[in-house]
Tab-separated table of C-alpha atoms in Angstrom:
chain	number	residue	atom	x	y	z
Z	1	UNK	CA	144.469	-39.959	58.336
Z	2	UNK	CA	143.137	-37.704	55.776
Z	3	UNK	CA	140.472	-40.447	54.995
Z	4	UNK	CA	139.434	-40.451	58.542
Z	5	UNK	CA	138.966	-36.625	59.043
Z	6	UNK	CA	137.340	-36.592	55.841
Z	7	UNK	CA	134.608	-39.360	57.568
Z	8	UNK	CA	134.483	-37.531	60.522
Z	9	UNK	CA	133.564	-34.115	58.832
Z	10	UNK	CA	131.045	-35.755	57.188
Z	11	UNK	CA	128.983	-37.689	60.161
Z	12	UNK	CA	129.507	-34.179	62.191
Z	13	UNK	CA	128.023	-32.041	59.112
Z	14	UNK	CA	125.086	-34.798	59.381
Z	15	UNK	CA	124.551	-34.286	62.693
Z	16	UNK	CA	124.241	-30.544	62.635
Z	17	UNK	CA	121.953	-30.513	59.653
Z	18	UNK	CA	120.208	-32.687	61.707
Z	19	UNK	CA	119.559	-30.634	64.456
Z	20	UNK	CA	119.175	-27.806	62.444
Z	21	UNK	CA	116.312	-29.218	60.399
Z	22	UNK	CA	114.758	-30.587	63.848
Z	23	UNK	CA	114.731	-26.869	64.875
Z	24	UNK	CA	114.210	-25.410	61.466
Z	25	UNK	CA	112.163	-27.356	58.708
Z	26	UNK	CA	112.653	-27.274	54.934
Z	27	UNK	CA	116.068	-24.964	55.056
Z	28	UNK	CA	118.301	-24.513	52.269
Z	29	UNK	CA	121.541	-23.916	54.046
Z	30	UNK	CA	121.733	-27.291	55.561
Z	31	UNK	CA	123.563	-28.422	52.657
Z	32	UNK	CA	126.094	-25.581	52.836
Z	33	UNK	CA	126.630	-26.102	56.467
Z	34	UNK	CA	127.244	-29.820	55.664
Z	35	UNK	CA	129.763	-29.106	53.279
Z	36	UNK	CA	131.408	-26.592	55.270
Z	37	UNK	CA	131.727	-29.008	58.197
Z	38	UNK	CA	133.473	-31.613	56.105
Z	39	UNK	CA	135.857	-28.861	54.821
Z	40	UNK	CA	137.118	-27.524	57.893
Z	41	UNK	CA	137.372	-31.150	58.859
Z	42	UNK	CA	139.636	-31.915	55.722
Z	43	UNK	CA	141.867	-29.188	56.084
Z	44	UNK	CA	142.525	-30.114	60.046
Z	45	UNK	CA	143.191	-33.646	58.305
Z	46	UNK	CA	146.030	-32.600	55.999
Z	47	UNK	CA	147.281	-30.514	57.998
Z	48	UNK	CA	148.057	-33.868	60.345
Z	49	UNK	CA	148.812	-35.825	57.158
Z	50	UNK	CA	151.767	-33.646	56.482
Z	51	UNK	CA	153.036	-33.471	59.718
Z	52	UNK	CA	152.602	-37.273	59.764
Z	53	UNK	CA	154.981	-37.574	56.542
Z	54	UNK	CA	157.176	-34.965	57.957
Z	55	UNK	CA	156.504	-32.091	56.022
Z	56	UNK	CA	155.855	-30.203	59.106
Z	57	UNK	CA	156.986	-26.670	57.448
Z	58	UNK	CA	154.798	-26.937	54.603
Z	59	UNK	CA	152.079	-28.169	57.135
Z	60	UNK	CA	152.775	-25.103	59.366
Z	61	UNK	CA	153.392	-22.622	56.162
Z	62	UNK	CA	149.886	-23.589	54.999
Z	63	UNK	CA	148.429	-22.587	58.506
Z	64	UNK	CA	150.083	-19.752	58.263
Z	65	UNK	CA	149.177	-18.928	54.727
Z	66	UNK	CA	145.219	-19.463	55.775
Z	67	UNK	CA	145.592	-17.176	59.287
Z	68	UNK	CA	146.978	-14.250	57.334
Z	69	UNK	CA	144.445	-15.013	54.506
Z	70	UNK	CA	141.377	-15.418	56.729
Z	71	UNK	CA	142.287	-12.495	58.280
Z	72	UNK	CA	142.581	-10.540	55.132
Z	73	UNK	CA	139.172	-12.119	54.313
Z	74	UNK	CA	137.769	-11.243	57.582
Z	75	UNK	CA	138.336	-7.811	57.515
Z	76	UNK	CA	137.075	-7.482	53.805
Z	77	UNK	CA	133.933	-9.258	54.483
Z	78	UNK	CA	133.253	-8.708	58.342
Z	79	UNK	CA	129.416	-8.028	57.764
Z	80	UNK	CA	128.679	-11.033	55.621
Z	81	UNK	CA	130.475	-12.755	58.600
Z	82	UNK	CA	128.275	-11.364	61.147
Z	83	UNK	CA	125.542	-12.524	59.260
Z	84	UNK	CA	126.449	-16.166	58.434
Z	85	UNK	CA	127.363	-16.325	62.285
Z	86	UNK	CA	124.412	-14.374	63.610
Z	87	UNK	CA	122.106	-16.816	61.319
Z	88	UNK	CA	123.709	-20.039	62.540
Z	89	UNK	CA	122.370	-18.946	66.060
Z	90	UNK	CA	119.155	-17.744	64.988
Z	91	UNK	CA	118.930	-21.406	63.710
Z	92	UNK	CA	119.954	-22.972	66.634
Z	93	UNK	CA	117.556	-20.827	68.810
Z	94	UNK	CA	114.368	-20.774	66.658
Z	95	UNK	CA	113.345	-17.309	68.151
Z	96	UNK	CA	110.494	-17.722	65.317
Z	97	UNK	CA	109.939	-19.853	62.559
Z	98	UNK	CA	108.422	-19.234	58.942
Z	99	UNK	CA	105.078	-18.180	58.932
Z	100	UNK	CA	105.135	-16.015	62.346
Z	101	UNK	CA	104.702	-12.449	62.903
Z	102	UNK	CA	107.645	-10.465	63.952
Z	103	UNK	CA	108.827	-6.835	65.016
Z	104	UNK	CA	112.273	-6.343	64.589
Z	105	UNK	CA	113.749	-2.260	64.971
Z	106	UNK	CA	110.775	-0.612	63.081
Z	107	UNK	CA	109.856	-3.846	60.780
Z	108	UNK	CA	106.909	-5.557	61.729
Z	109	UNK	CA	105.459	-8.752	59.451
Z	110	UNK	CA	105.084	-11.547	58.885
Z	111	UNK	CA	108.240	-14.091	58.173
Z	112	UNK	CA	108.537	-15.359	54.702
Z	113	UNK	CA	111.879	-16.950	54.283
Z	114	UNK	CA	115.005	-17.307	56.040
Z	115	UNK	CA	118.531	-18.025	55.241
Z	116	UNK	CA	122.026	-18.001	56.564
Z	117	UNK	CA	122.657	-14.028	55.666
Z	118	UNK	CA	119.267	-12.618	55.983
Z	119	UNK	CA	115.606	-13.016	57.163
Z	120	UNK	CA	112.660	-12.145	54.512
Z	121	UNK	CA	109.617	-10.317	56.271
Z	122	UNK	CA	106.274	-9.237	54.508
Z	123	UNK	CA	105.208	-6.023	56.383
Z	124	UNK	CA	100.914	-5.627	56.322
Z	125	UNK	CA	100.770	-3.088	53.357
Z	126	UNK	CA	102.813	-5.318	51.097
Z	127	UNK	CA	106.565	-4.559	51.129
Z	128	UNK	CA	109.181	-7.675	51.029
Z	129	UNK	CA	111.843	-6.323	53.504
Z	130	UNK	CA	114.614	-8.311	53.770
Z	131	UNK	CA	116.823	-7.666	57.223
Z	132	UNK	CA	120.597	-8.827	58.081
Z	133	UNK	CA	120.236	-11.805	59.946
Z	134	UNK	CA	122.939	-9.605	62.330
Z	135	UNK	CA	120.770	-6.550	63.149
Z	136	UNK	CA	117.704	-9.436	64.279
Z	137	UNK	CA	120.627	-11.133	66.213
Z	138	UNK	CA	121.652	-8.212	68.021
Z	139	UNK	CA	118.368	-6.027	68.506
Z	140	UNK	CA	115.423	-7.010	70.113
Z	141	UNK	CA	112.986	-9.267	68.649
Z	142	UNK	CA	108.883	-9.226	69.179
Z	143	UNK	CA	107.165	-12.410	68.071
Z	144	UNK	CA	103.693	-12.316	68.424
Z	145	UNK	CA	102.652	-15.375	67.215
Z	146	UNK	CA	104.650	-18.117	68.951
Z	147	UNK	CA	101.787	-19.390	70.912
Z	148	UNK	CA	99.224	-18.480	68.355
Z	149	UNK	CA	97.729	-15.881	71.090
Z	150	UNK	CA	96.635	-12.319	70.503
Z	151	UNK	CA	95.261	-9.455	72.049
Z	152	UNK	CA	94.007	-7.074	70.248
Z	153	UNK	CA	91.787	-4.227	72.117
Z	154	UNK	CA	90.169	-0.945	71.231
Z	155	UNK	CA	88.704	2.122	73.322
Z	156	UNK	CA	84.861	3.923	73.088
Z	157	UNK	CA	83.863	6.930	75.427
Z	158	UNK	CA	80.492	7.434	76.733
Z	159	UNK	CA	78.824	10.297	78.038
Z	160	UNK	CA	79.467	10.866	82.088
Z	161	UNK	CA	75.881	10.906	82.645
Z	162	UNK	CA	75.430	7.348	81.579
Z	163	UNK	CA	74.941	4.283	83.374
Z	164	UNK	CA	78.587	3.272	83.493
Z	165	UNK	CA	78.347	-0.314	85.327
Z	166	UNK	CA	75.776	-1.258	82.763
Z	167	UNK	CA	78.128	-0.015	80.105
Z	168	UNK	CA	80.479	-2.700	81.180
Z	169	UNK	CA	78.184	-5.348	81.594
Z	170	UNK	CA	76.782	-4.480	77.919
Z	171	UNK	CA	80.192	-4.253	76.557
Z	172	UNK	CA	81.097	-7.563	78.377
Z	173	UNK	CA	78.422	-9.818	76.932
Z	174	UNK	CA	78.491	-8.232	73.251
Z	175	UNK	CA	82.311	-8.862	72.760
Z	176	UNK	CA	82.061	-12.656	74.262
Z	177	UNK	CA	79.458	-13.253	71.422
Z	178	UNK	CA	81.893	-12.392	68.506
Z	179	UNK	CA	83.082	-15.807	66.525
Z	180	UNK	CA	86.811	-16.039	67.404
Z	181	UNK	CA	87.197	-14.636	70.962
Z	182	UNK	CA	88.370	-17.041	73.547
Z	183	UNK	CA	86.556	-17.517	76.829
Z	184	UNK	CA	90.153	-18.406	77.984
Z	185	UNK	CA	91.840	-16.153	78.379
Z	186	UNK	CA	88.594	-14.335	78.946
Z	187	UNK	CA	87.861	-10.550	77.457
Z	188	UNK	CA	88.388	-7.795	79.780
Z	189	UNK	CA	86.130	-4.532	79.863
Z	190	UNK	CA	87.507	-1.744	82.393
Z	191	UNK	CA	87.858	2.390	82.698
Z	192	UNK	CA	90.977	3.610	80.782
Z	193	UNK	CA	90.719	7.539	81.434
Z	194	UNK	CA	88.282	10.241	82.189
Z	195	UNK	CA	88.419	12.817	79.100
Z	196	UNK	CA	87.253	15.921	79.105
Z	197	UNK	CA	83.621	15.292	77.982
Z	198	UNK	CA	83.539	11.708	78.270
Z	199	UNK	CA	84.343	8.564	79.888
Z	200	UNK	CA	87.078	6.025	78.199
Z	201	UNK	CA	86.434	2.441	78.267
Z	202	UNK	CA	88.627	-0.383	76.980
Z	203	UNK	CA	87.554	-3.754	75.545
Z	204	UNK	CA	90.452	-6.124	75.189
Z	205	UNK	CA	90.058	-9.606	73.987
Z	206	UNK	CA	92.453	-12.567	73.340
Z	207	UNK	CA	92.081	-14.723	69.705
Z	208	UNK	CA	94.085	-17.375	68.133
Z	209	UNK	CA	95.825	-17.046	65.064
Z	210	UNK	CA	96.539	-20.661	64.248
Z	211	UNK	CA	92.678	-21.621	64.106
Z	212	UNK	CA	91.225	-21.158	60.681
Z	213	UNK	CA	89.708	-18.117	59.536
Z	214	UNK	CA	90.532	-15.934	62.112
Z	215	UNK	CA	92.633	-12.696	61.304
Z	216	UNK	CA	93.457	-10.434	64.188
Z	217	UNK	CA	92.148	-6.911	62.144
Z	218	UNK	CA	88.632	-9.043	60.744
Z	219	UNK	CA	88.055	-9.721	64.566
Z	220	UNK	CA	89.165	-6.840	65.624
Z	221	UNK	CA	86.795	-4.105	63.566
Z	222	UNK	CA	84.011	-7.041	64.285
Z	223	UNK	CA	84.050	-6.897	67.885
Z	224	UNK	CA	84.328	-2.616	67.118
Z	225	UNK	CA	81.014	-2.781	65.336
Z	226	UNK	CA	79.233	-4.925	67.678
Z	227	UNK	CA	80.065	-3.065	70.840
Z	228	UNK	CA	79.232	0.345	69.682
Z	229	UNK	CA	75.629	-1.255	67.619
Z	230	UNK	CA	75.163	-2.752	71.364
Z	231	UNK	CA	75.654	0.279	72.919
Z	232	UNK	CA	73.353	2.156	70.294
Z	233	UNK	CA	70.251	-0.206	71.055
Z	234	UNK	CA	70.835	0.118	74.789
Z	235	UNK	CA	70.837	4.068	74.523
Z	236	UNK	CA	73.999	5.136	75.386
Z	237	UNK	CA	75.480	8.485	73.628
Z	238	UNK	CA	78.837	8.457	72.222
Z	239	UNK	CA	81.272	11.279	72.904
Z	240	UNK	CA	80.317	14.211	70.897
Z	241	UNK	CA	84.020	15.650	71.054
Z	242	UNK	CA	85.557	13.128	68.380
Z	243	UNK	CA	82.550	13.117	65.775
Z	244	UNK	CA	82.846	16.892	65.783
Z	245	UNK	CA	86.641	16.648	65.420
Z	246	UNK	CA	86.638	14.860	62.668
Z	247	UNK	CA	83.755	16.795	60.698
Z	248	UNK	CA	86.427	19.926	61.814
Z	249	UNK	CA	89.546	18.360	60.091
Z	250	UNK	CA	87.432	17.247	56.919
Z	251	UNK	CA	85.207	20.430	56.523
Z	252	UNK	CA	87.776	23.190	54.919
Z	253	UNK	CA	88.372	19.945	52.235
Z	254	UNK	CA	84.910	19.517	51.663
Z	255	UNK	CA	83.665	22.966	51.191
Z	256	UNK	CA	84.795	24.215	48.002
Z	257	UNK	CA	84.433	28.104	48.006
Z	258	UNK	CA	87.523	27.817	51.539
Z	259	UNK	CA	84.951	29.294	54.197
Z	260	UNK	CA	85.945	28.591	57.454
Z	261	UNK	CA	83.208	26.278	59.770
């Protein structure tokens, strides 16, 4: 009997690593889930095995033993519980997978590793943050890159006596030309607000991460440049307000002897 639950732990330990490399590639843990699988399964075994010989009491004494023990256990190491439990799901569900980028709480990267008790994320100005695989499980959780697709978009005012249909149309045909922006989705040029002293207009755009060379902030500050060098050439004058801001928050740093601009 203890033979057979000792067989049957290990085909069901198979089985899940299985699954779990079928939803999560190249994973360490698979081997410690395998193992634990044919544990449990042992331990159910002998626990028959004793009652088969008729050592019942000792069977039931051993239970007994383990409840008040796991217990003990459970309370001492609840959160590394959580975790192993919260990572088993996030295995099973594949929310995101190594490689994609993430916002979790106020983490946002890109994922690096993950394991049974946490999840390794590379945030865009280098730190390795490594998050409980229970605060992912229970908060929630902002992949951007599951389909590859990304829209990144920016803003530019013009002056309210400009031509602002032609704006459009200019801004339109300029950010269709940069390498990397998908025709579909297509781009989208409207109004966002009317400022004080000029007119708001948003160009947003749709890339994809998985092709080759394409980085969201590379296509992003290209598609900047070429719709305000387009707008240049065609005439149009930018919104005085945020140049002179700007030359305002600088200018006491720049001017050594303090006078005021």
């Amino acid at each position: 009997l203890l033979l057979i639950f000792y067989v049957i732990g290990r085909v069901v330990g198979r089985a899940v690593c299985a699954l779990l490399e079928k939803r999560q590639p190249g994973r360490a843990y698979t081997r410690f889930v395998r193992n634990l699988m044919t544990t449990v399964f042992l331990l159910i075994g002998l626990a028959f095995g004793l009652s088969l010989l008729g050592l019942g009491g000792i069977a039931a004494g051993l239970l007994a033993g383990g409840g008040f023990t796991a217990i003990i256990l459970g309370f001492a190491f609840r959160e590394i519980g959580e975790n192993l439990l919260a990572g088993l799901f996030l295995a099973f569900s594949a929310p995101f997978r190594v490689g994609d980028f993430v916002k979790t709480g106020t983490f946002e990267g890109r994922v690096r590793g993950f394991d049974l008790r946490q999840t390794h994320i590379r945030t865009q100005d280098g730190r390795d943050v490594f998050i409980p695989n229970a605060q992912i499980f229970n908060e929630p959780l902002e992949n951007y890159t599951l389909d590859g697709l990304r829209r990144p978009s920016f803003t530019i005012g013009i002056d309210y006596g400009d031509d602002l249909d032609r704006a459009l149309k200019v801004l339109d045909a300029e950010v269709r030309r940069v390498s990397g922006v998908l025709e579909d989705p297509p781009p989208t040029v409207r109004v966002a607000t009317f400022e004080g002293n000029y007119v708001s207009l948003e160009v947003a755009f749709w890339i994809d991460v998985f092709a080759k060379g394409i980085e969201l902030i590379d296509r992003q500050s290209t598609a900047m440049a070429t719709c305000k060098r387009a707008l240049q050439d065609a005439g149009y004058t930018f919104s005085s307000s945020v140049s002179t801001a700007v030359e305002l928050s600088h200018a006491p740093h720049d001017d050594p002897a303090g006078n005021e601009p």
